[in-house]
Structure formats: C-alpha cells, structure tokens
Short mmCIF file of C-alpha atoms in Angstrom, two decimals:
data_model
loop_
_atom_site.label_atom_id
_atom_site.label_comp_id
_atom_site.label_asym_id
_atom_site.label_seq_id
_atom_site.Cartn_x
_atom_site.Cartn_y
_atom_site.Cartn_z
CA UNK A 28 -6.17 -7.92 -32.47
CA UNK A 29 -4.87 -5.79 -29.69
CA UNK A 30 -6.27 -6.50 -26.46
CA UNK A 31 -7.56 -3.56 -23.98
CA UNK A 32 -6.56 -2.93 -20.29
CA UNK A 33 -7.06 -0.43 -17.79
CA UNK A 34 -6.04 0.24 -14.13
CA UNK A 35 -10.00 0.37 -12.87
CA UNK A 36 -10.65 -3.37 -15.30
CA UNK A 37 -12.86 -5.80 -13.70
CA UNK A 38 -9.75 -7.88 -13.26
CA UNK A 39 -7.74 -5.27 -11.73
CA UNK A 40 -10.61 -4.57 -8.96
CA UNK A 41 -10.84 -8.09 -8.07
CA UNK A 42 -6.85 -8.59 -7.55
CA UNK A 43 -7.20 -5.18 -5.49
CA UNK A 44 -10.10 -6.00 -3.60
CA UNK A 45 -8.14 -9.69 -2.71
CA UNK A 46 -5.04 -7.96 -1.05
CA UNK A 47 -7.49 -5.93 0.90
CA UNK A 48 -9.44 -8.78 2.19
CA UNK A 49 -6.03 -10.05 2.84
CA UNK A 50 -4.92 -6.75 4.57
CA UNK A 51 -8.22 -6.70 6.80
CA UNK A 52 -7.25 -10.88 8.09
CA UNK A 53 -3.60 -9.51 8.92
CA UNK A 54 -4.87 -7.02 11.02
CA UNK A 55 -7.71 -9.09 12.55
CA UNK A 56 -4.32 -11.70 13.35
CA UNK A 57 -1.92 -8.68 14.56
CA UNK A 58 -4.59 -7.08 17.02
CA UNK A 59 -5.05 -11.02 18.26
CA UNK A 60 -1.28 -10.51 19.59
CA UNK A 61 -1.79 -7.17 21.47
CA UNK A 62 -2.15 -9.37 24.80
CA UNK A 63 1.84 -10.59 24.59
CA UNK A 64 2.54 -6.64 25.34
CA UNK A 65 2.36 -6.78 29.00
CA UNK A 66 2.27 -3.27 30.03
CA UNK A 67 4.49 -3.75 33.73
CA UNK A 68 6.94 -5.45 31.34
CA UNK A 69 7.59 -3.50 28.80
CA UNK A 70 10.90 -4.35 28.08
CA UNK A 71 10.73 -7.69 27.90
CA UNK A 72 7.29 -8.45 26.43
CA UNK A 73 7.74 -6.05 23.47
CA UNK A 74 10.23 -8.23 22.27
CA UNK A 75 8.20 -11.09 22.07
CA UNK A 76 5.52 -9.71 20.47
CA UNK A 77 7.78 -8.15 17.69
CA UNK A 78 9.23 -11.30 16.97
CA UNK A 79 5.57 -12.77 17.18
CA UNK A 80 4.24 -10.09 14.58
CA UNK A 81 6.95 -10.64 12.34
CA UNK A 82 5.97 -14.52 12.18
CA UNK A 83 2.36 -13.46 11.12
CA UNK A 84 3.59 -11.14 8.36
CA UNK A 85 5.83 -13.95 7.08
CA UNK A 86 2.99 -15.83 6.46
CA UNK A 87 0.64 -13.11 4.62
CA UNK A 88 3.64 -11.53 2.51
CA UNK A 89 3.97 -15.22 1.11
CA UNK A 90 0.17 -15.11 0.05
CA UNK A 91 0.47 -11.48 -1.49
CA UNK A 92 3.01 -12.54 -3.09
CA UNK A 93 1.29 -15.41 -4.29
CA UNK A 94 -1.77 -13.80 -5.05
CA UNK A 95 0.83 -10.77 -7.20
CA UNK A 96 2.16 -14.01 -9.01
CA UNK A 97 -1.85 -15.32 -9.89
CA UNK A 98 -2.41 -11.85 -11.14
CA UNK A 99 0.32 -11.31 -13.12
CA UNK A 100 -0.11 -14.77 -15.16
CA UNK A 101 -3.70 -14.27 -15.72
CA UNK A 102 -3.33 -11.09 -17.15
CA UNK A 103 -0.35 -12.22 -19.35
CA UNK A 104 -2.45 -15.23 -20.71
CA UNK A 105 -5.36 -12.50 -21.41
CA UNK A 106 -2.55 -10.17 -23.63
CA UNK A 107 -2.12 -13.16 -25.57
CA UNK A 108 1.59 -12.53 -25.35
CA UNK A 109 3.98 -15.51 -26.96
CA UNK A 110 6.19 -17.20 -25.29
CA UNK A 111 6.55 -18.29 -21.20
CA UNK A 112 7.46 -16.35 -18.47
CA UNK A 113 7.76 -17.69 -14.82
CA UNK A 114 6.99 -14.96 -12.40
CA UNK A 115 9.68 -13.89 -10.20
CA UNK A 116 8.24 -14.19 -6.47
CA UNK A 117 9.40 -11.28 -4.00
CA UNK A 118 10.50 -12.38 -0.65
CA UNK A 119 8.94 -11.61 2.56
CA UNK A 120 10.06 -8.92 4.57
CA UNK A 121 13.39 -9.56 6.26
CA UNK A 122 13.21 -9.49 10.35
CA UNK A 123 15.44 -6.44 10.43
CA UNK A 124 13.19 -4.98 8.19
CA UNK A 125 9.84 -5.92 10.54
CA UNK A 126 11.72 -4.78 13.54
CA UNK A 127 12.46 -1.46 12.23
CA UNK A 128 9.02 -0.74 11.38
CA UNK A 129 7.61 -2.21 14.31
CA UNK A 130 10.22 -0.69 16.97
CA UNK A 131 9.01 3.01 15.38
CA UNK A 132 5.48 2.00 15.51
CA UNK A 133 5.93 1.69 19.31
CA UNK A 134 8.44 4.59 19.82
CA UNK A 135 6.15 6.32 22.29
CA UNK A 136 5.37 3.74 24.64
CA UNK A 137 8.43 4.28 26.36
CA UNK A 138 8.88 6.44 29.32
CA UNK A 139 10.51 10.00 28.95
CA UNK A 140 11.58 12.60 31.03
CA UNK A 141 9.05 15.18 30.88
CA UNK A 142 11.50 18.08 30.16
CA UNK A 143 12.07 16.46 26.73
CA UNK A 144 9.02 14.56 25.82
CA UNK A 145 6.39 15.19 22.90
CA UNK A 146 3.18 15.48 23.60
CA UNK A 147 1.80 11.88 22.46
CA UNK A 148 4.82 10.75 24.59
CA UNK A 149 2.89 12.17 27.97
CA UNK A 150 -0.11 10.29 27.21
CA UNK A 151 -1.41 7.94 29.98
CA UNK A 152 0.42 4.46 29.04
CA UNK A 153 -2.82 2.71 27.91
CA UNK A 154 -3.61 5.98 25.42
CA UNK A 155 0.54 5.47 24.17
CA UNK A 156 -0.59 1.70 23.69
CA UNK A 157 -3.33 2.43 21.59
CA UNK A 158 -2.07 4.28 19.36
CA UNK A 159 1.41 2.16 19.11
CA UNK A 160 -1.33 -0.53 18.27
CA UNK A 161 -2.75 1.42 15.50
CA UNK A 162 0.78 2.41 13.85
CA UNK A 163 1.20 -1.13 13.96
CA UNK A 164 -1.45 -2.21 11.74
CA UNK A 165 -0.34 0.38 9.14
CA UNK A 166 3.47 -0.65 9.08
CA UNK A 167 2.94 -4.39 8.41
CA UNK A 168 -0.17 -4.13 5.82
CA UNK A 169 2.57 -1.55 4.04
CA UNK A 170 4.92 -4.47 4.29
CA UNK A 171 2.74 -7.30 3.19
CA UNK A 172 1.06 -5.14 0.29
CA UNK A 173 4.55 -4.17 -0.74
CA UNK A 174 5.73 -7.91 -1.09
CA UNK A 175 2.72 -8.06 -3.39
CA UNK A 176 3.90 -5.14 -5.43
CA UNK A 177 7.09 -5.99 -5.86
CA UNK A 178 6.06 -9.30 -7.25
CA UNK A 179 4.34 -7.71 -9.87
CA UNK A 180 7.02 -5.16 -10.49
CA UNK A 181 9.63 -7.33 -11.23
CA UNK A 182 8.28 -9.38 -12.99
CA UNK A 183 7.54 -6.73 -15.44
CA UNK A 184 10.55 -5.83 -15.39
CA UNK A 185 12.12 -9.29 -16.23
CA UNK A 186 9.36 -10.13 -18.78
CA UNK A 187 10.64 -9.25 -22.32
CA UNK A 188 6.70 -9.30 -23.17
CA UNK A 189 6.12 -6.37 -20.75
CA UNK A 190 6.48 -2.71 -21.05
CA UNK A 191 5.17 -0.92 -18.18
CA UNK A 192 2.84 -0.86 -15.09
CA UNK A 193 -0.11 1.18 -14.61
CA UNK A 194 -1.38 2.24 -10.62
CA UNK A 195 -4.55 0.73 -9.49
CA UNK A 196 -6.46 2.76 -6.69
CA UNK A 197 -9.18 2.14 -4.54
CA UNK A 198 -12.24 4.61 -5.05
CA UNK A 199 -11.87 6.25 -1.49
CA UNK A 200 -8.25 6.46 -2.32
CA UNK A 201 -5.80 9.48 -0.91
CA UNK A 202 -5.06 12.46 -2.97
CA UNK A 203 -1.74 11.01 -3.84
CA UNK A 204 -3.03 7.99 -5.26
CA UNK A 205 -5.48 9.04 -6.95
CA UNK A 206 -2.98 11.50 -8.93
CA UNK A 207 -0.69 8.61 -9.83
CA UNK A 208 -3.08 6.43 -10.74
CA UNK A 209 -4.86 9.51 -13.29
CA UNK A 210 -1.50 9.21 -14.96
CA UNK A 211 -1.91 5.70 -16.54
CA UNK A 212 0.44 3.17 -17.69
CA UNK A 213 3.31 5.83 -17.57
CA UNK A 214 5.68 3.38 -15.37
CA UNK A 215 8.39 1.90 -17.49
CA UNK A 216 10.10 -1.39 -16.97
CA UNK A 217 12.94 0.40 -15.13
CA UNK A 218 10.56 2.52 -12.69
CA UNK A 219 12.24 1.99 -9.33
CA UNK A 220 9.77 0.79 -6.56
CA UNK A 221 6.20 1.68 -5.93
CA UNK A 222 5.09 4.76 -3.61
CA UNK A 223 2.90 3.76 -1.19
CA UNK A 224 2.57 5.21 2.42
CA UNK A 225 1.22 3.35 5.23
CA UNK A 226 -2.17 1.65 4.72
CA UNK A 227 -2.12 2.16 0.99
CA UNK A 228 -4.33 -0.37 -1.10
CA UNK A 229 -3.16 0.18 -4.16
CA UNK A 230 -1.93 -2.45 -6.63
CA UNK A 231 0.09 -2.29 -9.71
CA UNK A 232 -1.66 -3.63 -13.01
CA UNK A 233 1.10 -4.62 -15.84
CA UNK A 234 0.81 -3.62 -19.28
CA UNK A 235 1.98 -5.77 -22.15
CA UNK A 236 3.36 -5.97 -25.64
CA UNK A 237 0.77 -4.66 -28.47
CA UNK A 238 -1.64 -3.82 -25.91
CA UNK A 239 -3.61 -0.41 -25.62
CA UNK A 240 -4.07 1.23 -22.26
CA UNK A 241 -7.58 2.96 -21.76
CA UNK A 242 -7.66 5.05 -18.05
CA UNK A 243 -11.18 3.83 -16.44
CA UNK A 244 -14.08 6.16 -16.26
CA UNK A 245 -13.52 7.57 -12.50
CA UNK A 246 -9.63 7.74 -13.52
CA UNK A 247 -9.98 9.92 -16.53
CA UNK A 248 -12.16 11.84 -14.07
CA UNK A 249 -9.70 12.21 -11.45
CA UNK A 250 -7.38 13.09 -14.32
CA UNK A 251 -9.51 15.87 -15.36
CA UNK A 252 -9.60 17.38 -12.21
CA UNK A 253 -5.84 17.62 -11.95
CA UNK A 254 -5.24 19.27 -14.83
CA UNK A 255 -8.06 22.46 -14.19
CA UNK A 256 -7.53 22.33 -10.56
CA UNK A 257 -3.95 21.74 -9.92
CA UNK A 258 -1.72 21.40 -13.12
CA UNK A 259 0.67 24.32 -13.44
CA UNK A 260 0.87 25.26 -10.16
CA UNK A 261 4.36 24.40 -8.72
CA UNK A 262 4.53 23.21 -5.23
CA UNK A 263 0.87 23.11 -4.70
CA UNK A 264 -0.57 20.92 -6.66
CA UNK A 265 -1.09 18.31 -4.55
CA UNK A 266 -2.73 20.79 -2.16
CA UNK A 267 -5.04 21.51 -5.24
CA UNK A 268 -5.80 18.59 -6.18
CA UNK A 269 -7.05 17.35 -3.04
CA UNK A 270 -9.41 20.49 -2.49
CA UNK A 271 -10.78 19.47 -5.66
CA UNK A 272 -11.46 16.05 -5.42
CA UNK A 273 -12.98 17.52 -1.99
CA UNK A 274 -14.83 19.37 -3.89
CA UNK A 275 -16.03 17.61 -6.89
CA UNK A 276 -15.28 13.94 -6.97
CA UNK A 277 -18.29 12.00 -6.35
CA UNK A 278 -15.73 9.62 -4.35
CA UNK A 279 -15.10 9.65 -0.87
CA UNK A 280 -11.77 10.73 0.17
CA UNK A 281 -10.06 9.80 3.65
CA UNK A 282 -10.00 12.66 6.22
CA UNK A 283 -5.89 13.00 6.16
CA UNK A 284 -3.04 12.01 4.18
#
C-alpha cells in the first residue's frame, strides 16, 4: 500500500523546527564572538574573528548535515522502499567560502571617503558594527542550513528509490517560499540546488518510489491564493502574491523580503 507524504507532515515540521533550534544556538555562539572585533583595530581583529566564525560554522554545518542525514533515513524506512541506501553527507562550508560571505557582511565597516560613500557607509562606526553584526547572522545560518539541504538533495539524487523533493516552509515564511513550497513535490532528481536567501528556514522533504504526495492544508491554501491572485500575470506575480497572502493568509508574513 502506498504510503502518504507531504511537505507540512508531522515529520517534516519536526526536522524543520530542529535546524531552526539549531540556527537560533549558531547565532547565540556567533554574537558570543562580536567582542574579538576590536573597533581601534579593525584591520587586524576582523581577521581573527572571521577565522573564529568560520570555526563555529564548521561545527554546526556538521550537525545539519547530520541531522539532513537522520531525516532522510527515517523517512526512507517510513516509504518502505527496498533495498539500502547510505546517505551521502555534504561537507561544511569551505573557508573561502565563509570568508566571502563574512568579508561582505562587514563591507561597511570600513572607512570611506565621503565623496564616494553610501549612506549606511557614513553611519557612526558602532551603528556600521551593528548592522555588519546582523548581516552576519544571516550569511552563516544560510551556510549551515544549506549544508543541511544539500545533504538531503543529493542524496535524492543518488538514491535510485527517490524521485523528487518537495519544499518545506515555515508558517511565517516569505512570499517566495511560500510560492515554492505551494508547488509540491515538483523538484526532480536533477533539480540543481535549493533557493534560499539569507535567513531562510526552509527544508527540503524527499519523495520516494510508489509514494503519493498530498500538499498540507495551509499549502494548498497558499496555493490557492497564487493562482486567483497572481497566476497569469507576467513579471508581477510575486508582487501579487505577496499582497495577497498580506491580505488573506491567516499566517504571518515577515515585514520584507
């Protein structure tokens, strides 16, 4: 008998709600190394901490990944798929990789001449700080989720047992991923990465060999709303489709995306 699986399962909100509990310790450890930037030595200290924020993230991309891998083989066992399959575990972030996200996060600390500065850039130094502190936290949960995702993305598409991956969003998700996620298990084995911006929660739930896909209630709503609100109308119907979550989803939905 075919079993049933959906992107909004009670399954799929528990993995979800465990990389976010995860997310919420990484940032708790990140902010904890906001005292290596010393701010009358900039050029040196920045350095340090990057390299110290790239340890931390190390660590937690290992347990998304690990948690990804949990996930994966518990909902493979519950397809009742044959055979054994040994889930491929994504690597952490490379350092480059860490840097890169890290050295934009803090682009505006620096000093500028006036003449060609932006306007965040001619903030007082502790405002710049701030907010360099707050890109921060969005970079590296982006990179530890994505370890996660990947996990689970490749191993569906090494697993001869799996055909495609559904999107799994948060309630109080974005626009954008709640339009994805209204789509349903429409991501093939050969769908290249996962689009996620900064501070995106969202997971990826596999789908499996004889299995039938059902949307969850507040998807199929969300999936509704898209196609009377938005649908049809090229170039805008992102636009449209936020208005009318706005509007009409009994969900919250964050102030910008």
């Amino acid at each position: 008998m075919a079993t049933t699986v959906s992107e909004g399962g009670r399954d799929a909100d528990r993995y979800r709600s465990a990389q976010f509990g995860l997310s919420r310790l990484l940032v708790r450890d990140v902010r904890g190394l906001r005292r290596l930037i010393i701010p009358s030595r900039l050029r040196t200290s920045v350095p340090d901490w990057i390299a110290a924020v790239h340890a931390v993230v190390e660590q937690y991309a290992q347990t998304s990944a690990a948690l990804s891998a949990e996930f994966y083989d518990a909902q493979r066992d519950a397809a009742g798929v044959p055979g054994t399959f040994t889930v491929p575990v994504a690597d952490p972030p490379p350092e480059g990789r860490t840097e890169a996200s890290l050295r934009w996060a803090t682009k505006d600390v620096w000093e500028r001449d006036p003449d060609v500065a932006t306007a965040a850039q001619l903030e007082p130094l502790d405002v710049r700080l701030e907010q360099a502190e707050r890109k921060a936290e969005l970079v590296v949960q982006k990179l530890v989720a994505d370890t996660g995702r990947d996990t689970v993305l490749e191993a569906v598409r090494q697993d001869r047992q799996a055909t495609a991956w559904a999107r799994s969003a948060a309630l109080g998700a974005c626009a954008f991923c709640k339009m994805l996620s209204s789509r349903g298990a429409v991501f093939a084995q050969d769908t290249v990465g996962f689009r996620a911006h900064d501070g995106c929660h969202c997971a990826a739930t596999p789908v499996f060999a004889g299995q039938r896909f059902e949307l969850s209630p507040h998807a199929r709503e969300w999936a509704r709303l898209y196609q009377e609100y938005a649908a049809g109308h090229s170039g805008s119907q992102l636009a449209r489709f936020r208005r009318a979550l706005a509007e009409h989803d009994q969900y919250p939905l964050p102030g910008s995306f």
